[in-house]
Structures are given as structure tokens and as C-alpha cells.
mmCIF file of C-alpha atoms in Angstrom:
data_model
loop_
_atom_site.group_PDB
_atom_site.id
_atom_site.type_symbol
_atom_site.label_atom_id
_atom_site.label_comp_id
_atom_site.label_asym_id
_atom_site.label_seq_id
_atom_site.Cartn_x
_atom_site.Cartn_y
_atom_site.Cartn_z
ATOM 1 C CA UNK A 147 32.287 1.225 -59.489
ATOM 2 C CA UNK A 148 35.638 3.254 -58.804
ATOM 3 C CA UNK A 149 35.867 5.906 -56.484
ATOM 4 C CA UNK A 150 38.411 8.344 -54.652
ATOM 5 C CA UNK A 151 38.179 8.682 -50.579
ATOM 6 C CA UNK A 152 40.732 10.712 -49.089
ATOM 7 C CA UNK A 153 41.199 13.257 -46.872
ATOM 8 C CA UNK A 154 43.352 16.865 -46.502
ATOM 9 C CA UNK A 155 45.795 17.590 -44.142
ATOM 10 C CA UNK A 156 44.462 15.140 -41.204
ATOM 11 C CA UNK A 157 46.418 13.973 -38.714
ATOM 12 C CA UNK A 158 47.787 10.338 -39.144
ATOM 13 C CA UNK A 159 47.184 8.339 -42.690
ATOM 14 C CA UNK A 160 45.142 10.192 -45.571
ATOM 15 C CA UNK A 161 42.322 7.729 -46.894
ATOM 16 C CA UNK A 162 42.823 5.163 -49.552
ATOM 17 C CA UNK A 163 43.311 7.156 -53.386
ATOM 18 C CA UNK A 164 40.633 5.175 -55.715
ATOM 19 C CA UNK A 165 39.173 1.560 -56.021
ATOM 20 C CA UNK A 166 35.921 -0.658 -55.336
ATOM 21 C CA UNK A 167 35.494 0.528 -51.792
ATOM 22 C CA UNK A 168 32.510 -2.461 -51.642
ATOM 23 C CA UNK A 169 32.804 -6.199 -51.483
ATOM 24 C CA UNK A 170 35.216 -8.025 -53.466
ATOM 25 C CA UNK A 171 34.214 -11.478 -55.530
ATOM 26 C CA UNK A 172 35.994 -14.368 -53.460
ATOM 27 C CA UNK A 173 39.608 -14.853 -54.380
ATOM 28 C CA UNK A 174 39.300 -11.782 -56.515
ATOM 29 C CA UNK A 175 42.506 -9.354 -55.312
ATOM 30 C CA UNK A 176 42.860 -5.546 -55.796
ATOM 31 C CA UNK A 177 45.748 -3.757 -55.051
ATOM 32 C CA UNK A 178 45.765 0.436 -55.002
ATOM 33 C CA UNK A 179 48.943 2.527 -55.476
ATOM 34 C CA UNK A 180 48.419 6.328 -54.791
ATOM 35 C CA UNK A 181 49.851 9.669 -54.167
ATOM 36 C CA UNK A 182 48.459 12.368 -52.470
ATOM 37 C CA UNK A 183 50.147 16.454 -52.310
ATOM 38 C CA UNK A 184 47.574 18.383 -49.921
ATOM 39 C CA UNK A 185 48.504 22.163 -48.955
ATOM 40 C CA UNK A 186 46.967 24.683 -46.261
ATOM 41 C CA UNK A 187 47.841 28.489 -45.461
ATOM 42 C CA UNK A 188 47.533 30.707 -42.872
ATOM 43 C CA UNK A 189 43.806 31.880 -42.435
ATOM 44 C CA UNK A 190 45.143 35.349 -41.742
ATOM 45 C CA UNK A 191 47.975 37.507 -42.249
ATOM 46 C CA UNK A 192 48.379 38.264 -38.665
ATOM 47 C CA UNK A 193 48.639 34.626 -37.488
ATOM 48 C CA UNK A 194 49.366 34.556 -33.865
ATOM 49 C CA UNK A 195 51.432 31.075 -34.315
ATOM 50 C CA UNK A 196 53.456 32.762 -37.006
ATOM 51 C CA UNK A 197 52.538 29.401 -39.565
ATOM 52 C CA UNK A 198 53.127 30.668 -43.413
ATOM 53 C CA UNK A 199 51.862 27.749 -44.558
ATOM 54 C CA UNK A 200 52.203 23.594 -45.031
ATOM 55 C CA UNK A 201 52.070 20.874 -46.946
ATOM 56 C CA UNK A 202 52.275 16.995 -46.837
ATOM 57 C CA UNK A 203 53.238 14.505 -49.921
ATOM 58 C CA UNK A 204 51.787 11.234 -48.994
ATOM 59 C CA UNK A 205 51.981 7.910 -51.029
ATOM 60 C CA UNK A 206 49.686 4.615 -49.743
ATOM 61 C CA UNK A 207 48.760 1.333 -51.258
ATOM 62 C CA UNK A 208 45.469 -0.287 -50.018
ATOM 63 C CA UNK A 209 45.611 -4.273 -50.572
ATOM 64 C CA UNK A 210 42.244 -5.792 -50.659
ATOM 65 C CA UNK A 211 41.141 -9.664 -50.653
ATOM 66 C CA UNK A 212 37.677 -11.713 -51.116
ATOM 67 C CA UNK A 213 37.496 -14.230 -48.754
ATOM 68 C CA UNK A 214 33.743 -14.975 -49.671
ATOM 69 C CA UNK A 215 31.482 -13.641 -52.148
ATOM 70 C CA UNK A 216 30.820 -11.255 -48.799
ATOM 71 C CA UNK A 217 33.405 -10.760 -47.067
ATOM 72 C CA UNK A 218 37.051 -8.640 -47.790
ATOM 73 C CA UNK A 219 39.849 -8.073 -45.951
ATOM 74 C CA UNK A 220 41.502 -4.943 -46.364
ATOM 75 C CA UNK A 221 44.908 -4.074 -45.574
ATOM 76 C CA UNK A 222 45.759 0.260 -45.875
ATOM 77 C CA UNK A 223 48.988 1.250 -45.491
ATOM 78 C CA UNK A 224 51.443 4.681 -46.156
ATOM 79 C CA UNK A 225 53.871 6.859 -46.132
ATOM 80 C CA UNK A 226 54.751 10.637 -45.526
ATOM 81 C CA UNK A 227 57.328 12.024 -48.008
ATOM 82 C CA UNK A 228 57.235 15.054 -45.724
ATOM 83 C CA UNK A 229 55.112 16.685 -43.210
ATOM 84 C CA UNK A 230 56.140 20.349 -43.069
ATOM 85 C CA UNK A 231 54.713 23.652 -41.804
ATOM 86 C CA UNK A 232 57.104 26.653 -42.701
ATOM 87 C CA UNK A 233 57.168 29.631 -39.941
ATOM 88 C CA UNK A 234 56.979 33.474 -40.534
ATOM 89 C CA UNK A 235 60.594 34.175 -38.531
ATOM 90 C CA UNK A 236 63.270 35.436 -40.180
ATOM 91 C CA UNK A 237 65.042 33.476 -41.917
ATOM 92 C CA UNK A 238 61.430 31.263 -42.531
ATOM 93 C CA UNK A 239 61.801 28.413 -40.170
ATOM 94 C CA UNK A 240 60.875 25.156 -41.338
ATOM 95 C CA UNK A 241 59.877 22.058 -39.525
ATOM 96 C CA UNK A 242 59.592 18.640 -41.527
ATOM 97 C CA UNK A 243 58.267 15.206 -40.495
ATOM 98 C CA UNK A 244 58.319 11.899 -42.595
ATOM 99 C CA UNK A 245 58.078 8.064 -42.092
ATOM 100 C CA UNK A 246 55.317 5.572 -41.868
ATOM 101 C CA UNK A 247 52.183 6.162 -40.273
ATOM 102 C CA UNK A 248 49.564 4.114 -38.601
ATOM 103 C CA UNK A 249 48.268 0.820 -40.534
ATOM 104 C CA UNK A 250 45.275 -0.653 -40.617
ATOM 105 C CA UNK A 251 43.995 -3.407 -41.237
ATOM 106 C CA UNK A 252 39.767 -3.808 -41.785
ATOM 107 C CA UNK A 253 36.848 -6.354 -42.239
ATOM 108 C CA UNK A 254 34.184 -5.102 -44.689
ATOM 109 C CA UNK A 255 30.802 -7.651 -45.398
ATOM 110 C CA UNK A 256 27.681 -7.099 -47.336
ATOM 111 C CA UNK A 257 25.104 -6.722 -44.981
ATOM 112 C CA UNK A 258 22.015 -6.484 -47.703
ATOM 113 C CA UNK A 259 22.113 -6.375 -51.206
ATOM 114 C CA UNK A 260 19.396 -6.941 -53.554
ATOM 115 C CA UNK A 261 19.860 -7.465 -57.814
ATOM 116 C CA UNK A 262 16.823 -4.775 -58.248
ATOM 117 C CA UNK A 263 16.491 -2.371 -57.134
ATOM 118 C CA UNK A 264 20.371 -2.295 -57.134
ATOM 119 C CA UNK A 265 20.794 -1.338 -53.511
ATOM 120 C CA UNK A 266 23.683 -2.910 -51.476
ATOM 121 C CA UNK A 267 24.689 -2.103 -47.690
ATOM 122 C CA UNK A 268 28.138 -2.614 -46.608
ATOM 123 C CA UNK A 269 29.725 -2.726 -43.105
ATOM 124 C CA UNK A 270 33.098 -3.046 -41.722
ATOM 125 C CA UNK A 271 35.523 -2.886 -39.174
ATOM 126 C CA UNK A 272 39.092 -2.050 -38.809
ATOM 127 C CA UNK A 273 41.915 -2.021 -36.451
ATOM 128 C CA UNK A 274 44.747 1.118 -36.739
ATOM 129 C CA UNK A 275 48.000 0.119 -35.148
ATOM 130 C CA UNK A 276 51.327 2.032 -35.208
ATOM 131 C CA UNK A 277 54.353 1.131 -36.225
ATOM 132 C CA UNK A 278 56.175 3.079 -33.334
ATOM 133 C CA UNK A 279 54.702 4.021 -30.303
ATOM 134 C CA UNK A 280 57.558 7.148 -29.814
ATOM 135 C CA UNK A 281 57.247 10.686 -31.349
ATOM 136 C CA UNK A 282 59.795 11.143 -34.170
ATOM 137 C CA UNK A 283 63.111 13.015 -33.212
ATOM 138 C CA UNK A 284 64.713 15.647 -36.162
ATOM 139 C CA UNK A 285 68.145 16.652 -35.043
ATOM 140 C CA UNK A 286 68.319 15.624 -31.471
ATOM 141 C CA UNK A 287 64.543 17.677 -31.194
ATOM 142 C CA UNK A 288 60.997 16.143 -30.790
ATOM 143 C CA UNK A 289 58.828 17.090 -33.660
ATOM 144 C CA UNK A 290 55.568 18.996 -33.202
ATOM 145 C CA UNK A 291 52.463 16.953 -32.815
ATOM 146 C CA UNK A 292 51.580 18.426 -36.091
ATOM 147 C CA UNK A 293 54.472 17.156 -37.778
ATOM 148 C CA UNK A 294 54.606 13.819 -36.665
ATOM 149 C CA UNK A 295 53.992 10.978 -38.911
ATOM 150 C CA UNK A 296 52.066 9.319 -36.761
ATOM 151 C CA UNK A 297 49.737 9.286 -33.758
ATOM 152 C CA UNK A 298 51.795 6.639 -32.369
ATOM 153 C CA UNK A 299 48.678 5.365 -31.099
ATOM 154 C CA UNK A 300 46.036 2.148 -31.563
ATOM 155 C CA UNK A 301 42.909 2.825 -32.820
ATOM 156 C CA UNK A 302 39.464 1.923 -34.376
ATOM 157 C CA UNK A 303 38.134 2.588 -37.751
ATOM 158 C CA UNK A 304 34.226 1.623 -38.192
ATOM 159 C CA UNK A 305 32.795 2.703 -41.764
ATOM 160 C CA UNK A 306 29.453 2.055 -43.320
ATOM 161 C CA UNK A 307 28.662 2.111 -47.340
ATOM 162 C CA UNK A 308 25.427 2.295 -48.823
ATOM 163 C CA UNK A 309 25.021 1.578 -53.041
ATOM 164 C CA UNK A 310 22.512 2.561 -55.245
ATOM 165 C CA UNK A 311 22.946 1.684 -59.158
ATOM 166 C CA UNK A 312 21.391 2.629 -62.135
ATOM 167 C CA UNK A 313 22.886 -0.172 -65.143
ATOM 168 C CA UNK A 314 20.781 1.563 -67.582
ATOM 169 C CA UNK A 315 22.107 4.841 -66.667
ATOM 170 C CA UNK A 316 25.958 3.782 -66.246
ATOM 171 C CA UNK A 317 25.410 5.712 -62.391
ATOM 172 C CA UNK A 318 26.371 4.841 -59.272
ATOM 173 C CA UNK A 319 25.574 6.534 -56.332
ATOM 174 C CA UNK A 320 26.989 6.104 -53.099
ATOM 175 C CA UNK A 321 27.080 7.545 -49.438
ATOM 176 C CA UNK A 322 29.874 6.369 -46.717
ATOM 177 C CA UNK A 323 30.109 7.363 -43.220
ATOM 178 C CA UNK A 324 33.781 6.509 -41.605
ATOM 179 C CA UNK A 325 34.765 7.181 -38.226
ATOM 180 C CA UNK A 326 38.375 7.591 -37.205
ATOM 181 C CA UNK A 327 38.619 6.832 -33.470
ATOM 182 C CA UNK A 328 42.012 7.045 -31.811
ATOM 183 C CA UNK A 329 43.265 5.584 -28.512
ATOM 184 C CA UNK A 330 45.954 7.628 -25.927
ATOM 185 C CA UNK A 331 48.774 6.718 -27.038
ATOM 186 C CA UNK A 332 51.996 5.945 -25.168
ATOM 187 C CA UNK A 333 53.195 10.090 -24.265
ATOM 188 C CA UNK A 334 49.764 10.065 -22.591
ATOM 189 C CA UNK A 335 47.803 12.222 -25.610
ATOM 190 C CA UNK A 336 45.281 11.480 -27.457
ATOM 191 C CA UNK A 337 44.897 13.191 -31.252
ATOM 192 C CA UNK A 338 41.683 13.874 -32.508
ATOM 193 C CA UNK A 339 39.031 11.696 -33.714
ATOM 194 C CA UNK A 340 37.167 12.014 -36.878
ATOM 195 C CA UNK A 341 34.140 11.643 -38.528
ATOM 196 C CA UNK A 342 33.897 11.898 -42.178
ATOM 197 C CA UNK A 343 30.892 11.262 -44.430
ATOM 198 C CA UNK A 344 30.717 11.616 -48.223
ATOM 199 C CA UNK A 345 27.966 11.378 -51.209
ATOM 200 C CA UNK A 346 29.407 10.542 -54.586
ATOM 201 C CA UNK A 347 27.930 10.193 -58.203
ATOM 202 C CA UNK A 348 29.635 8.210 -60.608
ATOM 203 C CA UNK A 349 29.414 7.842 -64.269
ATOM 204 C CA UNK A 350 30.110 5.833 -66.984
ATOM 205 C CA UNK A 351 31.132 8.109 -70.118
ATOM 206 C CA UNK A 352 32.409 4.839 -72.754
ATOM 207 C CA UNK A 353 30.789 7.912 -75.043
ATOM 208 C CA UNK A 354 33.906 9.722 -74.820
ATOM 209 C CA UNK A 355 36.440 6.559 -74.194
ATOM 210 C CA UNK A 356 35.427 2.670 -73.177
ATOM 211 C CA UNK A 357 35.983 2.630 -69.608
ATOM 212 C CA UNK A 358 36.255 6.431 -68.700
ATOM 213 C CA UNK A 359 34.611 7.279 -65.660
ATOM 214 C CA UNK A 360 34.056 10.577 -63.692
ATOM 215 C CA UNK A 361 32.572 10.867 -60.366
ATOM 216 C CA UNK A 362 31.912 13.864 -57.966
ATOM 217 C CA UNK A 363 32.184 13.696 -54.591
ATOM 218 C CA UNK A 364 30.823 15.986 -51.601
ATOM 219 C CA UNK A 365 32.509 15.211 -48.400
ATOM 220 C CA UNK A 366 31.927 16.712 -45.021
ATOM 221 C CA UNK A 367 34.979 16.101 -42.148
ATOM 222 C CA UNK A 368 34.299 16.685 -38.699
ATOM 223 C CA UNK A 369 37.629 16.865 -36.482
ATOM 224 C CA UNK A 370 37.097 16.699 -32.019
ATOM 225 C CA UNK A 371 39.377 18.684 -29.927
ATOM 226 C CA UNK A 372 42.816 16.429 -28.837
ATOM 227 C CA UNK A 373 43.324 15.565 -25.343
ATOM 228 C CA UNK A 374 46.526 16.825 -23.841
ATOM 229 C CA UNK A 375 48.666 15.003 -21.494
ATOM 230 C CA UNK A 376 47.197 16.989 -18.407
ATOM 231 C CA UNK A 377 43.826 15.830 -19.953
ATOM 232 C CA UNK A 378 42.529 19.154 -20.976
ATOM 233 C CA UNK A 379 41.219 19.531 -24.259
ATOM 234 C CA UNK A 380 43.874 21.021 -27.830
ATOM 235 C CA UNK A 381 42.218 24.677 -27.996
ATOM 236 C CA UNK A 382 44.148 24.922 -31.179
ATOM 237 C CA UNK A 383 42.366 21.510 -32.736
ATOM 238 C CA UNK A 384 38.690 20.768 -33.634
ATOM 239 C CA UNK A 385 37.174 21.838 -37.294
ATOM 240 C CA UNK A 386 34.207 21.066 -40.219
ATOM 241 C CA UNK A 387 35.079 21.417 -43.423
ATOM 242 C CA UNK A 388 33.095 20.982 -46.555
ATOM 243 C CA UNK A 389 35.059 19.844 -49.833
ATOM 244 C CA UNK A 390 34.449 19.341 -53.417
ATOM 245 C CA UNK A 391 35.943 16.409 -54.918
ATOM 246 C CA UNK A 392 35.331 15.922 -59.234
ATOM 247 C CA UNK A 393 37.676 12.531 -60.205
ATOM 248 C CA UNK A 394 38.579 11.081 -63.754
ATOM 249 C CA UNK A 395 39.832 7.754 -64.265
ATOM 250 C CA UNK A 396 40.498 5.611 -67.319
ATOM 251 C CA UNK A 397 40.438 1.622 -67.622
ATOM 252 C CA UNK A 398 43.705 0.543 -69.743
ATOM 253 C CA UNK A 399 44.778 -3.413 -70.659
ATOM 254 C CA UNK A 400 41.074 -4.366 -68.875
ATOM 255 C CA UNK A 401 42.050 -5.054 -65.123
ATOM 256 C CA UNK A 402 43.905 -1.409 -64.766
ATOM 257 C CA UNK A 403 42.898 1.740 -63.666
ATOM 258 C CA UNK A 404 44.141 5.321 -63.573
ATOM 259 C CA UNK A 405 43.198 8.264 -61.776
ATOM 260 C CA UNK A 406 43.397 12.125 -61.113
ATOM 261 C CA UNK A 407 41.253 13.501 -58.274
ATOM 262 C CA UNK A 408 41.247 17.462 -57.153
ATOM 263 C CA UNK A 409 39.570 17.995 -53.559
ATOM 264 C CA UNK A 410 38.513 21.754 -53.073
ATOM 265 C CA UNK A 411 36.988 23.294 -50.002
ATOM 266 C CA UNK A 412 33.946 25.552 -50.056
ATOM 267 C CA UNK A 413 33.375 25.885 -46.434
ATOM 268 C CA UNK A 414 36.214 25.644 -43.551
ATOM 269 C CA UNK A 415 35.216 26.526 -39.378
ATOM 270 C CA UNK A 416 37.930 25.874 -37.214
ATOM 271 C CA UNK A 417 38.102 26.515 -33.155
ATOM 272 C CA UNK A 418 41.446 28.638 -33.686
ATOM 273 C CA UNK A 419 42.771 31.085 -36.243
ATOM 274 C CA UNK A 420 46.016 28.243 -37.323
ATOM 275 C CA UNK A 421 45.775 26.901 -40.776
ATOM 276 C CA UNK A 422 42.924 26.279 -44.059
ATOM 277 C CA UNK A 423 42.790 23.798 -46.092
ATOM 278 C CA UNK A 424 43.930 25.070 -49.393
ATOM 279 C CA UNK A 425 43.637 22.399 -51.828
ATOM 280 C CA UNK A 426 45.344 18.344 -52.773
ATOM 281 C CA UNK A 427 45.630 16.433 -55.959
ATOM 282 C CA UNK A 428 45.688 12.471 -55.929
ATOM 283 C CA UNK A 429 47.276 10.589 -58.350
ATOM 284 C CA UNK A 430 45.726 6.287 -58.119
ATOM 285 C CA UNK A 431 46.711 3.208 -59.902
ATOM 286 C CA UNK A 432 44.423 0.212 -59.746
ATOM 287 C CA UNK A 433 45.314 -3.144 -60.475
ATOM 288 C CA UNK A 434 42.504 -5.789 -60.061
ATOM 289 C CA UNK A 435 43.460 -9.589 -59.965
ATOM 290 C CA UNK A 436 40.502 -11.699 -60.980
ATOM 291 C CA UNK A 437 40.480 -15.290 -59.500
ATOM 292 C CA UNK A 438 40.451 -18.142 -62.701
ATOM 293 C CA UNK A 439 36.978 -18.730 -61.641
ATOM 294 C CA UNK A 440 35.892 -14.996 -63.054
#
């Protein structure tokens, strides 16, 4: 089964764009190419941080590798086109970030799986690492944490997966719970953790075209406060949001895949009166590499 993960306007690196987010056959190698645009306004007109609005354009590949019938390695990386927020001064006054952000690099094992019913378990692991540890610099001036790249900071990225299929049916259903844990980094602040977990519904629709597939997804992301550098808590950070995520894809030359994905939110609490999510668009290619032995 294919499916799109990926968040809106989080700090750090938006989720993989589409592919088997499961276990890979041994030797079997996938590779994902994607690019995400993701936009958020002002939640009022009166704004008391002056923010019009912002917008990142974000493109990723996520390499993955079977090293048993069990066990892949996963390897996500990216990089921000631009990171801006555009102020309400006159003239507008816009601040822009870009570069890479933080890697990482995961473990993911079946941990039960059973031929019927159809259910399969998945855990893994990974490790987030930076590829600088210093906030990026725009003409001679330090960027806004909001704007940077990157946390500049190490951290951990736990996930869980749990598949239920229905051959008969041509349905998948799946539910995934990811935290997004990150360490202080090296300017002594610590951006916010996350927690995001999703239900999606996939289905086969060879009806319409062999190997078109369209899956919804209902995602819930939970954002803690940051830590400041006097070790007080962001008042300005901390949200739940709700999204609705429909996906198309179409298989092309057997081993390819391409995708469109829209994520919409229908409910949005945040501690402060800053930004909302508005909405993003991913684009996903998704080349799979069968070993000889397939």
C-alpha cells in the first residue's frame, strides 16, 4: 500500500511525501522524491506580531532499504526552498530562510504480522541529526527561530504502524503514531516536540485505471511549548490541529508511482493569536527497486 505522511508548517523537516511506510522485502530498495508548498495566515486582522502571512516550499527524498524480510533502514532527508513569513509594516517586510534541515536516519521491524487476518504491527526508531549546529545568518542578521531551516539540534523520532488489509476489498487501513522529540540544541533552546497520529483508508480503484489508488487520511498534530534559553517555556508556541488529507496516485512502467496529496484543516487551537494553517499540496514520485530474487 502507498500512502502520504506529511506535515504543515512544523518546525524542522516536513514528513516523507508518499511510499510503503511498512517493511520492505530484503534487498528490495525504494527511493521517494517529493515536494511540498504549505501556507498559513494571520488568525486575525489585528495581529499583535504584525505577521500577514507565510509560506514554506520544501522538497525531500526518503531512501529506504530491506535488510531482512523484517527489517528497513530508512534514510529521510530535505530541503527548504524558502521559509518566509511576510510582516504588516510598511513597505511589507519580509523575512526568508532556506537550506537543509535536520536528517534522519530510522530502523523500522515487523513486530507481528499474521497472513489472515491481514494484520501487521510495525515499530521503529530513528535518530535526527543536524547538519549545522548554528542558526542561519541573512545579511549579517540572525534569522528568527521561525525562519530557520533547522533546529540545529539532535533528536529522536520513535513511530509505531499498525495494518489492517482487506485483498478482497483492494483496502488498506492503517493508523501511525510518530513522535518528534528534540534535544537543546547548541544556542541553549529547545524547539518543540511533536506528536502526530493519523488513520488512513486506502483503495484500490484498477476500475477507473490499473494501479490508481486514492486514500484519505485524518491526522491529528499535537505541538509542546519551546523552551527558551532562560528555560521558560515559548508563550507564542504550542497547538492541535486536525487536518484532512484525500491523495491520488497512479502506478506507471510497474515499479513507479505518482502522487498529488491536498492536506486541509478543520480544526486549529493554538496558545497565541500568531498564525493558521491555511492549506499545502504535495507533489511524490516513487521509484521501487525490486531485488532479482522478486
Amino acid at each position: 500500500a502507498t500512502f502520504s505522511y506529511s506535515q504543515c508548517c512544523g518546525q524542522g523537516t516536513p514528513m516523507r511525501g508518499v511510499g510503503n511506510l511498512g517493511v520492505l522485502k530484503k534487498k528490495d530498495l525504494q527511493v521517494v522524491l517529493f515536494h511540498k508548498y504549505s501556507s498559513s495566515v494571520n488568525q486575525t486582522a489585528d495581529n499583535p506580531y504584525l505577521i500577514l502571512d507565510a509560506n514554506y516550499n520544501f522538497i525531500g527524498t526518503s531512501i529506504s532499504y530491506g535488510i531482512t524480510n523484517k527489517m528497513t533502514v530508512e534514510t529521510e532527508l530535505g530541503y527548504f526552498i524558502n521559509k518566509t513569513q511576510r510582516y504588516k509594516l510598511d513597505p511589507i517586510y519580509t523575512l526568508k530562510g532556506f537550506g537543509l534541515t535536520n536528517g534522519v536516519i530510522s530502523l523500522k521491524r515487523t513486530i507481528y504480522k499474521t497472513a489472515a487476518p491481514n494484520w501487521e504491527i510495525v515499530g521503529g526508531l530513528g535518530f535526527k541529526f543536524p547538519f549545522t549546529t548554528s542558526y542561519q545568518m541573512v545579511d549579517g542578521v540572525q534569522l528568527p527561530i521561525d525562519n530557520q531551516p533547522s533546529t540545529c539540534a539532535f533528536g529522536i523520532v520513535p513511530k509505531i504502524l499498525v495494518f489492517k488489509k482487506f485483498p478482497k476489498k483492494e483496502v488498506t487501513i492503517l493508523f501511525i503514531h510518530r513522535p518528534d522529540i528534540n534535544f537543546k540544541n547548541s544556542n541553549n533552546y529547545t524547539y518543540v516536540s511533536g506528536f502526530t497520529s493519523a488513520l488512513f483508508f486506502s483503495k484500490q480503484f484498477n476500475f477507473i485505471s490499473k494501479g490508481t489508488t486514492g486514500v484519505l487520511q485524518i491526522r491529528n498534530e499535537i505541538r509542546l511549548r519551546d523552551v527558551k534559553t532562560d528555560g521558560q517555556l515559548a508563550e507564542t508556541t504550542g497547538s492541535a490541529v486536525v487536518f484532512i488529507s484525500p491523495q491520488v496516485g497512479q502506478v506507471f512502467l510497474k515499479n513507479y508511482f505518482i502522487s498529488f496529496a491536498y492536506d486541509f484543516p478543520v480544526y486549529q487551537h493554538f496558545n497565541t493569536e500568531k498564525l493558521k494553517y491555511k492549506h499545502a499540496f504535495t507533489f511524490s514520485l516513487v521509484a521501487n527497486f525490486p531485488s532479482k530474487k522478486d
